[in-house]
Coordinates of N, CA and C in Angstrom, one line a residue:
X1 N -23.1 -12.7 -10.0 CA -22.7 -11.6 -9.2 C -22.2 -10.5 -10.1
X2 N -22.8 -9.4 -9.9 CA -22.3 -8.3 -11.0 C -21.3 -7.5 -10.1
X3 N -20.4 -6.7 -10.9 CA -19.5 -5.7 -10.3 C -20.0 -4.9 -9.1
X4 N -21.1 -4.4 -9.4 CA -21.9 -3.5 -8.5 C -22.1 -4.3 -6.9
X5 N -22.5 -5.5 -7.3 CA -22.8 -6.3 -6.2 C -21.3 -6.7 -5.4
X6 N -20.4 -6.7 -6.2 CA -19.0 -6.9 -5.3 C -18.6 -5.7 -4.9
X7 N -19.0 -4.5 -5.1 CA -18.4 -3.2 -4.9 C -17.9 -3.1 -3.4
X8 N -18.7 -3.7 -2.4 CA -18.4 -3.3 -1.1 C -17.2 -4.2 -0.8
X9 N -17.3 -5.4 -1.2 CA -16.2 -6.4 -0.9 C -14.9 -5.8 -1.6
X10 N -15.0 -5.2 -2.7 CA -13.7 -4.8 -3.5 C -13.4 -3.6 -2.7
X11 N -14.1 -2.7 -2.2 CA -13.7 -1.6 -1.4 C -12.8 -1.9 -0.3
X12 N -13.4 -3.0 0.5 CA -12.9 -3.5 1.8 C -11.4 -4.1 1.3
X13 N -11.3 -4.8 0.3 CA -9.9 -5.5 0.0 C -9.2 -4.5 -0.4
X14 N -9.5 -3.5 -1.3 CA -8.6 -2.6 -1.6 C -8.1 -1.5 -0.6
X15 N -9.1 -1.3 0.5 CA -8.5 -0.5 1.6 C -7.7 -1.5 2.5
X16 N -8.0 -2.7 2.8 CA -7.0 -3.6 3.6 C -5.7 -3.4 2.9
X17 N -5.6 -3.8 1.4 CA -4.5 -3.7 0.9 C -3.6 -2.3 1.2
X18 N -4.4 -1.3 1.1 CA -3.6 0.1 1.1 C -3.2 0.2 2.7
X19 N -3.8 -0.2 3.6 CA -3.3 -0.1 4.9 C -2.3 -1.0 5.2
X20 N -2.2 -2.2 4.5 CA -1.1 -3.1 4.9 C 0.3 -2.3 4.3
X21 N 0.0 -2.0 3.1 CA 1.1 -1.3 2.3 C 1.6 -0.1 3.2
X22 N 0.7 0.3 3.9 CA 1.0 1.8 4.6 C 1.8 1.2 5.9
X23 N 1.6 0.2 6.4 CA 2.4 -0.3 7.7 C 3.6 -0.8 7.2
X24 N 3.7 -1.2 5.8 CA 5.2 -1.6 5.6 C 5.9 -0.4 5.0
X25 N 5.1 0.5 4.7 CA 5.9 1.8 4.4 C 6.5 2.7 5.5
X26 N 5.8 2.3 6.8 CA 6.2 3.0 8.3 C 7.5 2.2 8.4
X27 N 7.4 1.0 8.3 CA 8.7 0.1 8.5 C 9.8 0.5 7.7
X28 N 9.5 0.6 6.4 CA 10.5 1.1 5.5 C 11.2 2.4 5.9
X29 N 10.3 3.2 6.4 CA 11.0 4.7 6.5 C 11.9 4.4 7.6
X30 N 11.5 3.6 8.6 CA 12.4 3.3 9.8 C 13.7 2.6 9.6
X31 N 13.5 1.8 8.9 CA 14.5 0.7 8.5 C 15.9 1.4 8.1
X32 N 17.0 0.8 9.0 CA 18.3 1.5 8.7 C 18.6 2.7 9.2
X33 N 17.6 3.1 10.0 CA 18.0 4.4 10.8 C 18.4 4.2 12.1
X34 N 18.1 2.9 12.7 CA 18.4 2.6 14.1 C 19.6 1.8 14.3
X35 N 20.7 2.2 14.8 CA 21.8 1.2 15.1 C 21.5 0.3 16.3
X36 N 20.6 0.4 16.9 CA 20.5 -0.2 18.2 C 20.2 -1.7 18.0
X37 N 20.6 -2.7 18.8 CA 20.4 -4.2 18.3 C 18.8 -4.5 18.7
X38 N 18.4 -4.1 19.8 CA 17.0 -4.5 20.2 C 16.1 -3.1 19.7
X39 N 15.5 -3.5 18.6 CA 14.7 -2.2 18.1 C 13.5 -2.6 18.0
X40 N 12.8 -3.8 18.6 CA 11.7 -4.2 18.4 C 10.3 -3.3 18.6
X41 N 10.5 -2.8 19.8 CA 9.5 -1.6 19.9 C 9.2 -0.3 18.9
X42 N 10.8 -0.1 18.6 CA 10.7 1.2 17.6 C 10.1 0.8 16.2
X43 N 10.4 -0.6 15.7 CA 10.0 -1.2 14.5 C 8.4 -1.1 14.5
X44 N 7.9 -1.4 15.8 CA 6.2 -1.5 15.9 C 5.7 -0.3 15.8
X45 N 6.6 0.9 16.4 CA 6.0 2.1 16.5 C 6.1 2.6 15.1
X46 N 7.1 2.4 14.4 CA 7.2 2.9 12.9 C 6.3 2.5 12.2
X47 N 5.9 1.1 12.3 CA 4.9 0.4 11.5 C 3.6 1.1 11.8
X48 N 3.2 1.4 13.1 CA 1.9 2.0 13.7 C 1.9 3.4 13.1
X49 N 2.9 4.0 13.0 CA 2.9 5.3 12.2 C 2.5 5.3 10.9
X50 N 3.3 4.5 10.2 CA 2.7 4.2 8.8 C 1.5 3.9 8.7
X51 N 0.8 3.0 9.5 CA -0.5 2.8 9.3 C -1.5 4.0 9.5
X52 N -1.2 4.7 10.8 CA -1.9 5.9 11.0 C -1.9 7.0 9.8
X53 N -0.7 7.1 9.3 CA -0.6 8.1 8.3 C -1.3 7.7 7.0
X54 N -1.0 6.3 6.6 CA -2.1 5.7 5.8 C -3.4 5.8 5.6
X55 N -3.9 5.6 6.8 CA -5.4 5.5 7.1 C -5.9 6.9 6.8
X56 N -5.1 7.9 7.3 CA -5.6 9.2 7.1 C -5.5 9.6 5.4
X57 N -4.5 9.3 5.0 CA -4.4 9.5 3.4 C -5.3 8.7 2.6
X58 N -5.8 7.6 2.9 CA -6.9 6.8 2.4 C -8.0 7.3 2.0
X59 N -8.4 8.2 3.1 CA -9.5 9.1 2.7 C -9.6 9.8 1.6
X60 N -8.4 10.1 0.8 CA -8.5 10.9 -0.3 C -9.3 10.1 -1.4
X61 N -8.8 8.8 -1.5 CA -9.7 8.1 -2.6 C -11.1 7.9 -2.5
X62 N -11.4 7.7 -1.0 CA -12.7 7.6 -0.6 C -13.6 8.8 -0.7
X63 N -12.9 10.1 -0.5 CA -13.8 11.3 -0.7 C -13.6 11.6 -2.3
X64 N -12.8 11.2 -2.9 CA -13.0 11.2 -4.3 C -13.8 10.4 -5.2
X65 N -14.3 9.3 -4.5 CA -15.1 8.4 -4.9 C -16.7 9.3 -4.6
X66 N -16.7 9.6 -3.6 CA -18.2 10.2 -2.9 C -18.3 11.5 -3.7
X67 N -17.4 12.2 -4.0 CA -17.5 13.4 -5.0 C -17.8 13.1 -6.3
X68 N -17.2 12.0 -6.7 CA -17.7 11.6 -8.2 C -19.2 11.1 -8.3
X69 N -19.4 10.3 -7.3 CA -20.9 9.9 -7.2 C -22.1 11.1 -7.1
X70 N -21.4 11.9 -6.2 CA -22.4 13.0 -6.1 C -22.6 14.1 -7.2
X71 N -21.4 14.0 -8.1 CA -21.4 15.0 -9.3 C -22.0 14.2 -10.5
X72 N -22.1 12.9 -10.3 CA -22.6 12.1 -11.7 C -24.0 12.5 -11.9
X73 N -24.5 12.6 -13.2 CA -25.8 12.9 -13.6 C -26.6 11.4 -13.5
X74 N -25.9 10.3 -13.9 CA -26.3 9.0 -13.7 C -25.7 8.2 -12.5
X75 N -26.1 8.4 -11.3 CA -25.1 7.5 -10.3 C -25.1 6.2 -10.5
X76 N -26.3 5.4 -10.8 CA -26.0 3.9 -11.2 C -25.0 3.6 -12.1
X77 N -24.9 4.3 -13.2 CA -24.0 4.0 -14.2 C -22.6 4.4 -13.6
X78 N -22.4 5.4 -13.0 CA -21.1 5.8 -12.4 C -20.6 4.8 -11.3
X79 N -21.5 4.6 -10.6 CA -21.2 3.4 -9.5 C -20.8 2.2 -10.1
X80 N -21.5 1.8 -11.2 CA -21.2 0.4 -12.0 C -19.7 0.8 -12.6
X81 N -19.3 1.8 -13.1 CA -18.2 2.0 -13.7 C -17.0 2.1 -12.6
X82 N -17.3 2.7 -11.3 CA -16.4 2.5 -10.4 C -16.1 1.2 -9.9
X83 N -17.3 0.5 -9.8 CA -16.8 -1.2 -9.6 C -16.2 -1.8 -10.7
X84 N -16.2 -1.6 -11.7 CA -15.4 -2.3 -12.8 C -14.0 -1.7 -12.8
X85 N -13.9 -0.6 -12.6 CA -12.4 0.0 -12.4 C -11.8 -0.6 -11.1
X86 N -12.7 -0.8 -10.0 CA -12.0 -1.4 -8.8 C -11.5 -2.5 -9.1
X87 N -12.2 -3.8 -9.9 CA -11.6 -4.9 -10.5 C -10.3 -4.7 -11.2
X88 N -10.4 -3.8 -12.2 CA -9.4 -3.7 -12.8 C -8.3 -3.2 -12.2
X89 N -8.2 -2.5 -11.1 CA -7.3 -1.9 -10.3 C -6.9 -2.9 -9.3
X90 N -7.6 -3.7 -8.8 CA -7.3 -4.8 -7.9 C -6.3 -6.0 -8.6
X91 N -6.5 -6.3 -9.8 CA -5.8 -7.5 -10.5 C -4.2 -7.2 -10.4
X92 N -3.6 -6.2 -11.0 CA -2.2 -5.8 -10.6 C -1.7 -6.0 -9.3
X93 N -2.5 -5.4 -8.4 CA -2.3 -5.3 -7.0 C -2.3 -6.7 -6.4
X94 N -3.4 -7.6 -7.0 CA -3.2 -9.2 -6.2 C -2.0 -10.0 -6.8
X95 N -1.6 -9.7 -8.2 CA -0.3 -10.4 -8.4 C 0.8 -9.9 -7.8
X96 N 0.9 -8.5 -7.5 CA 2.0 -8.0 -6.7 C 2.0 -8.5 -5.5
X97 N 0.7 -8.7 -4.7 CA 0.7 -8.9 -3.3 C 1.2 -10.3 -3.2
X98 N 0.7 -11.2 -4.1 CA 1.1 -12.6 -4.2 C 2.7 -12.7 -4.4
X99 N 3.1 -12.0 -5.3 CA 4.8 -12.1 -5.4 C 5.5 -11.7 -3.9
X100 N 5.0 -10.5 -3.1 CA 5.4 -10.1 -2.0 C 5.2 -11.1 -0.9
X101 N 4.0 -11.9 -0.8 CA 3.7 -13.0 0.0 C 4.7 -13.9 -0.2
X102 N 4.9 -14.4 -1.3 CA 5.9 -15.5 -1.6 C 7.4 -15.2 -1.2
X103 N 7.8 -13.9 -1.4 CA 9.0 -13.4 -1.0 C 9.3 -13.3 0.6
X104 N 8.2 -13.0 1.2 CA 8.2 -13.1 2.8 C 8.0 -14.3 3.3
X105 N 7.5 -15.4 2.7 CA 7.3 -16.5 3.1 C 8.4 -17.2 3.0
X106 N 9.5 -16.9 1.8 CA 11.0 -17.6 1.5 C 11.8 -17.0 2.6
X107 N 11.5 -15.8 3.0 CA 12.4 -15.1 3.9 C 12.1 -15.7 5.5
X108 N 11.0 -16.2 5.7 CA 10.8 -16.6 7.0 C 11.0 -18.1 7.2
X109 N 10.8 -18.8 6.1 CA 11.0 -20.3 6.2 C 12.3 -20.6 5.9
X110 N 13.1 -20.1 4.8 CA 14.4 -20.6 4.5 C 15.4 -20.5 5.6
X111 N 16.6 -21.2 5.4 CA 17.8 -21.0 6.3 C 18.2 -19.5 6.1
X112 N 19.2 -19.1 7.0 CA 19.6 -17.7 6.9 C 20.1 -17.1 5.5
X113 N 21.0 -17.7 5.2 CA 21.7 -17.4 4.0 C 20.6 -17.3 2.7
X114 N 20.0 -18.3 2.6 CA 18.8 -18.4 1.6 C 17.7 -17.4 2.0
X115 N 17.4 -17.2 3.2 CA 16.5 -16.2 3.4 C 16.8 -14.7 3.0
X116 N 18.1 -14.3 3.5 CA 18.7 -13.3 3.0 C 18.9 -13.1 1.7
X117 N 19.2 -14.2 0.8 CA 19.0 -13.9 -0.6 C 17.7 -13.6 -1.2
X118 N 16.7 -14.4 -0.5 CA 15.1 -13.9 -0.8 C 14.8 -12.6 -0.6
X119 N 15.4 -11.9 0.5 CA 15.2 -10.7 1.2 C 15.6 -9.7 -0.3
X120 N 16.8 -9.9 -0.4 CA 17.6 -8.9 -1.3 C 17.4 -9.2 -2.8
X121 N 16.8 -10.2 -3.1 CA 16.4 -10.7 -4.7 C 15.0 -10.4 -4.7
X122 N 14.3 -10.5 -3.8 CA 12.7 -10.4 -3.9 C 12.1 -9.2 -3.5
X123 N 12.2 -8.7 -2.1 CA 11.5 -7.8 -1.6 C 12.0 -6.6 -2.0
X124 N 13.6 -6.2 -2.2 CA 14.1 -5.1 -2.7 C 13.5 -4.8 -4.0
X125 N 13.7 -5.6 -4.9 CA 13.0 -5.0 -6.3 C 11.7 -4.8 -6.5
X126 N 11.0 -5.7 -5.5 CA 9.4 -5.5 -5.5 C 9.1 -4.1 -4.7
X127 N 9.8 -3.7 -3.7 CA 9.7 -2.3 -3.3 C 9.9 -1.3 -4.4
X128 N 10.8 -1.4 -5.4 CA 11.1 -0.4 -6.3 C 10.3 -0.3 -7.3
X129 N 9.5 -1.5 -7.4 CA 8.4 -1.7 -8.4 C 7.1 -1.0 -8.3
X130 N 6.9 -0.7 -6.7 CA 5.7 -0.2 -6.3 C 5.1 0.9 -7.1
X131 N 5.7 1.8 -7.6 CA 4.9 2.8 -8.5 C 4.5 2.6 -9.8
X132 N 5.3 1.4 -10.4 CA 4.9 0.9 -11.6 C 3.7 0.0 -11.5
X133 N 3.6 -0.8 -10.5 CA 2.4 -1.6 -10.2 C 1.1 -0.6 -9.9
X134 N 1.6 0.3 -9.3 CA 0.4 1.3 -9.2 C -0.2 1.9 -10.7
X135 N 0.8 2.3 -11.2 CA 0.3 2.8 -12.7 C -0.2 1.8 -13.6
X136 N 0.2 0.6 -13.4 CA -0.5 -0.7 -13.9 C -2.0 -0.7 -13.4
X137 N -2.2 -0.6 -12.1 CA -3.5 -0.7 -11.4 C -4.3 0.6 -12.3
X138 N -3.7 1.5 -12.2 CA -4.4 2.7 -13.0 C -4.9 2.5 -14.4
X139 N -3.9 1.8 -14.9 CA -4.4 1.6 -16.5 C -5.3 0.3 -16.4
X140 N -5.3 -0.6 -15.5 CA -6.0 -1.6 -15.2 C -7.7 -0.9 -15.2
X141 N -7.8 0.2 -14.3 CA -9.2 0.7 -14.2 C -9.6 1.3 -15.6
X142 N -8.9 1.5 -16.4 CA -9.4 1.9 -18.0 C -9.6 0.5 -18.7
X143 N -8.8 -0.4 -18.7 CA -8.9 -1.5 -19.4 C -10.2 -2.2 -19.0
X144 N -10.4 -2.2 -17.9 CA -11.7 -2.9 -17.4 C -13.1 -2.2 -17.7
X145 N -12.9 -0.8 -18.1 CA -14.3 -0.2 -18.6 C -14.6 0.7 -17.2
X146 N -13.9 0.9 -16.4 CA -14.1 2.0 -15.2 C -14.2 3.5 -15.9
X147 N -13.3 3.9 -17.0 CA -13.5 5.1 -17.5 C -12.6 6.1 -16.7
X148 N -13.1 7.3 -17.0 CA -12.4 8.4 -16.3 C -12.6 8.6 -14.8
X149 N -13.9 8.2 -14.3 CA -14.2 8.1 -12.9 C -13.2 7.2 -12.1
X150 N -13.1 5.9 -12.6 CA -12.4 5.0 -12.0 C -10.8 5.6 -11.8
X151 N -10.5 6.0 -13.1 CA -9.0 6.4 -13.0 C -9.0 7.5 -12.0
X152 N -9.7 8.3 -12.1 CA -9.5 9.4 -11.0 C -9.4 9.0 -9.5
X153 N -10.1 8.1 -9.2 CA -10.3 7.4 -7.7 C -8.9 6.7 -7.7
X154 N -8.6 5.8 -8.3 CA -7.5 4.8 -8.8 C -6.2 5.7 -8.5
X155 N -6.2 6.9 -9.3 CA -4.9 7.7 -9.3 C -4.9 8.5 -7.8
X156 N -6.1 9.0 -7.2 CA -5.8 9.4 -5.9 C -5.5 8.3 -4.9
X157 N -5.8 7.0 -5.0 CA -5.5 5.9 -4.3 C -3.9 5.6 -4.4
X158 N -3.6 5.7 -5.7 CA -2.3 5.4 -5.6 C -1.3 6.6 -5.2
X159 N -1.6 7.8 -5.4 CA -0.9 8.9 -4.9 C -0.5 8.9 -3.3
X160 N -2.1 8.6 -2.8 CA -2.1 8.2 -1.4 C -1.0 7.4 -0.7
X161 N -1.2 6.2 -1.6 CA -0.1 5.1 -0.8 C 1.2 5.5 -1.2
X162 N 1.7 6.1 -2.0 CA 2.9 6.5 -2.4 C 3.3 7.5 -1.5
X163 N 2.6 8.3 -0.9 CA 3.1 9.4 0.1 C 3.2 9.1 1.4
X164 N 2.8 7.9 1.8 CA 2.9 7.5 3.3 C 4.4 7.5 3.7
X165 N 5.3 6.5 2.9 CA 6.8 6.3 3.4 C 7.4 7.9 3.4
X166 N 7.2 8.7 2.3 CA 8.1 10.1 2.5 C 7.5 10.7 3.6
X167 N 6.5 10.8 3.8 CA 5.7 11.5 5.1 C 6.2 11.1 6.3
X168 N 6.0 9.8 6.6 CA 6.6 9.4 7.7 C 8.0 9.6 8.1
X169 N 8.9 9.1 7.1 CA 10.3 9.7 7.1 C 10.7 10.8 7.5
X170 N 10.0 11.9 6.6 CA 10.3 13.3 6.8 C 9.8 13.7 8.2
X171 N 8.7 13.3 8.7 CA 8.3 13.5 10.2 C 9.0 13.1 11.3
X172 N 9.3 11.6 11.4 CA 9.8 11.1 12.3 C 11.3 10.5 12.2
X173 N 11.7 10.3 11.0 CA 13.1 9.8 10.6 C 14.1 10.5 9.9
X174 N 14.0 11.7 9.9 CA 14.7 12.6 8.7 C 16.2 12.5 9.7
X175 N 16.4 12.6 10.8 CA 17.5 12.3 11.6 C 17.9 11.3 11.8
X176 N 19.2 10.6 12.3 CA 19.4 9.4 12.8 C 18.9 9.3 14.2
X177 N 18.6 8.1 14.5 CA 17.8 7.7 15.8 C 19.0 7.7 16.7
X178 N 18.9 7.9 17.9 CA 19.8 7.7 19.1 C 19.4 6.7 20.2

């Protein structure tokens, strides 16, 4: 299977990762802003808000890829470069996602104190590493042979994902909840 054959599956995988990250960004924008004990509905609402904002922002890399392909002199070669870049973009994200899933599994499975430690020692630092992971993913587009077109699409995707949490926070959670 060539990277061009895997391109649709890569696009779906990267979009799914972006949407899941957007949902978590919505949760993070709300976390710590609500002093109520029962806030399940508010958490679900915040998660959906992050998902909606992320879905809108993830159109940026899609439109960028479309514009790159339309402007390319050799569309087949550019498509192949975008597919190879997508593989390079996905590798760091897959490693990061695995670490997040292991930390979440530890949080959900372990007893209270150990799960709290897993949350603080795992998910906290991993959240702070998101911009660096996206930078590594952009570097991965170049390392895999995607070139400037793939780097442009990857940078658009990284910027879109990183903008979700600030946008949700400013729009809905800038003031303390009552």
